[in-house]
Every structure is written in C-alpha cells, then in structure tokens.
PDB file of C-alpha atoms in Angstrom:
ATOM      1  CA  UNK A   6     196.539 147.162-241.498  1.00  0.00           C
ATOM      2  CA  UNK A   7     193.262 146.961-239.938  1.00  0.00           C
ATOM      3  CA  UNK A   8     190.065 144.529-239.970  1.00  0.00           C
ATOM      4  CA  UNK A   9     188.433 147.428-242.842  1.00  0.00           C
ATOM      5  CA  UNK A  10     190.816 146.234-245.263  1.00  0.00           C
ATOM      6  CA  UNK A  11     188.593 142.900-245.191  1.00  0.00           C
ATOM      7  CA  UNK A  12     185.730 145.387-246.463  1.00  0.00           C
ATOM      8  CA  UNK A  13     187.164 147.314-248.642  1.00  0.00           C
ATOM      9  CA  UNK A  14     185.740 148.253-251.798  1.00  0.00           C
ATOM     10  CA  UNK A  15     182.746 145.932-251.080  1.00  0.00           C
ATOM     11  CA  UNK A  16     179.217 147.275-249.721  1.00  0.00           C
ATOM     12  CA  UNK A  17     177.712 150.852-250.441  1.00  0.00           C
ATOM     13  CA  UNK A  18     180.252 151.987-248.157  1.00  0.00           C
ATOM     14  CA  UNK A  19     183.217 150.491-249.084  1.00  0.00           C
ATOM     15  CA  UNK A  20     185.226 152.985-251.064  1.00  0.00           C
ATOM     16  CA  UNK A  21     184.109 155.543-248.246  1.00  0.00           C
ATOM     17  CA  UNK A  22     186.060 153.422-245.989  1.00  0.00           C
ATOM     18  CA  UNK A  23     189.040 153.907-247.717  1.00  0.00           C
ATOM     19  CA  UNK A  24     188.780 157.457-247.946  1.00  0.00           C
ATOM     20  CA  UNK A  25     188.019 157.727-244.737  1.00  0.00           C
ATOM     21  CA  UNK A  26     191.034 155.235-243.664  1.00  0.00           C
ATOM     22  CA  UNK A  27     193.238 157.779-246.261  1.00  0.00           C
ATOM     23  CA  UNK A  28     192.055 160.872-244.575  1.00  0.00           C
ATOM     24  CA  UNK A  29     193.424 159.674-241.102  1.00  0.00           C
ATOM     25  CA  UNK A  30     196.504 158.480-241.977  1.00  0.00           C
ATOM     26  CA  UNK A  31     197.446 161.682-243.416  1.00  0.00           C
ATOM     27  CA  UNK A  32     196.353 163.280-240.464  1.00  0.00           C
ATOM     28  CA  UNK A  33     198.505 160.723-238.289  1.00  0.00           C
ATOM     29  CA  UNK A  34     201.389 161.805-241.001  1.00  0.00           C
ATOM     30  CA  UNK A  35     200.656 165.665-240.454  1.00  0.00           C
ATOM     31  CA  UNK A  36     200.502 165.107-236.600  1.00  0.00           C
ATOM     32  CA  UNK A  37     204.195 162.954-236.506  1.00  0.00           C
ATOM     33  CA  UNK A  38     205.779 165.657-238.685  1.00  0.00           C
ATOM     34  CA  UNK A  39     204.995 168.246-236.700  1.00  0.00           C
ATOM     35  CA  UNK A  40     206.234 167.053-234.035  1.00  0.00           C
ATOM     36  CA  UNK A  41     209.606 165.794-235.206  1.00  0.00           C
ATOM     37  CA  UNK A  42     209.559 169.591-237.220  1.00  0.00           C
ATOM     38  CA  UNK A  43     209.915 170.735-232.819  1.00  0.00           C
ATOM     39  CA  UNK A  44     212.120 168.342-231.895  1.00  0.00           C
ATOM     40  CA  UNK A  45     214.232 169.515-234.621  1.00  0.00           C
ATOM     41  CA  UNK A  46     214.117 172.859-233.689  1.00  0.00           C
ATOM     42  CA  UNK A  47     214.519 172.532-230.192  1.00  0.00           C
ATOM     43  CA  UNK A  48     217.648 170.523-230.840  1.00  0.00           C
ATOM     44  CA  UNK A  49     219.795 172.358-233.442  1.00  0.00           C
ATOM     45  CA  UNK A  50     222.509 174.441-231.559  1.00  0.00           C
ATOM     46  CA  UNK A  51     222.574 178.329-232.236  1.00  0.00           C
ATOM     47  CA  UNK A  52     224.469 179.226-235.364  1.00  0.00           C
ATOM     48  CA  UNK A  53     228.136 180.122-234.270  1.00  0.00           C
ATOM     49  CA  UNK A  54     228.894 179.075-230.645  1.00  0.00           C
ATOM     50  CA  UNK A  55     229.175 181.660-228.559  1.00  0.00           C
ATOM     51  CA  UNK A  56     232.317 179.788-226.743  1.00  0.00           C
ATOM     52  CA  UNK A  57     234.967 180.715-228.882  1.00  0.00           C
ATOM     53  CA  UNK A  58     234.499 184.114-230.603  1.00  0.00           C
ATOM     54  CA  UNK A  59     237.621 186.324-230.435  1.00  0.00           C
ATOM     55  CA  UNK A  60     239.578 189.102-231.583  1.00  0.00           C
ATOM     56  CA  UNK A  61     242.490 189.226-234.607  1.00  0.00           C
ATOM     57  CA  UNK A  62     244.830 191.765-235.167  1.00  0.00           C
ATOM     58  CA  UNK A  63     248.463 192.453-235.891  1.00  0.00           C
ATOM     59  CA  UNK A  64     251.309 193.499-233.950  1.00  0.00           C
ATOM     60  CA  UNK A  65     254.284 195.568-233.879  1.00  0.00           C
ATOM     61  CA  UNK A  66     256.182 192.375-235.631  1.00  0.00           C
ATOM     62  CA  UNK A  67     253.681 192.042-237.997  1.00  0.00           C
ATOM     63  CA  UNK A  68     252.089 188.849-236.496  1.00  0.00           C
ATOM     64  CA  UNK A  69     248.341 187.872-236.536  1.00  0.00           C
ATOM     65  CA  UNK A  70     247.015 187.824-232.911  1.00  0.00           C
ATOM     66  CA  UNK A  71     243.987 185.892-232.095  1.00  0.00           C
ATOM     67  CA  UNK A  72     242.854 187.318-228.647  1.00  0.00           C
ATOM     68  CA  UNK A  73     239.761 185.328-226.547  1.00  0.00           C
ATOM     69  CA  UNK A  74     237.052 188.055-225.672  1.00  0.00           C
TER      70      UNK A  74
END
C-alpha cells in the first residue's frame, strides 16, 4: 500500500488516483508474468531426452532386443 490510499476517493482527483494506481499494477502484473512465462521456457527440458533413444527388434529366438544407438 502506498501514502495515495490516504487520498483516495477524496479531492477532484481522487478516483483518478485509483485508476491510475490500477493501471500500474497491472502493468507490474504484465511485466512479472512475462518474465516468469521465459524463465519457464528456458527451463523445461526438450521433450524426449535425447540420452536414451534406442533400437527394438526380435531375434532368431524370438526375443525383443533393445539396442542403444
């Protein structure tokens, strides 16, 4: 909260005020999201590591083979 609060409403500019205190905080909002919406994105790992991808397929025996590529 800030010192406008003890203003607000009163005067010919006191609902302006509040608008005006509305309008930023949204913006401050907008800002923080964005920035988290990066960080997000710059953290989640690529879909399906690329460290274990391999190969299946059956032999002679009729066993499934899981080879490493």
């Amino acid at each position: 909260m800030s010192i406008i609060n003890w203003y607000e409403g009163y005067g010919p500019y006191g609902h302006r005020q509040i608008e005006y205190q509305n309008k930023i905080k949204k913006i401050k909002q907008d800002k923080k999201d964005r920035q988290d919406k990066k960080r997000r994105r710059a953290t989640t790992p690529p879909r399906g590591s690329r460290s274990r991808q391999r190969r299946a397929y059956v032999d002679g025996n009729g066993e499934l083979i899981f080879e490493d590529i």
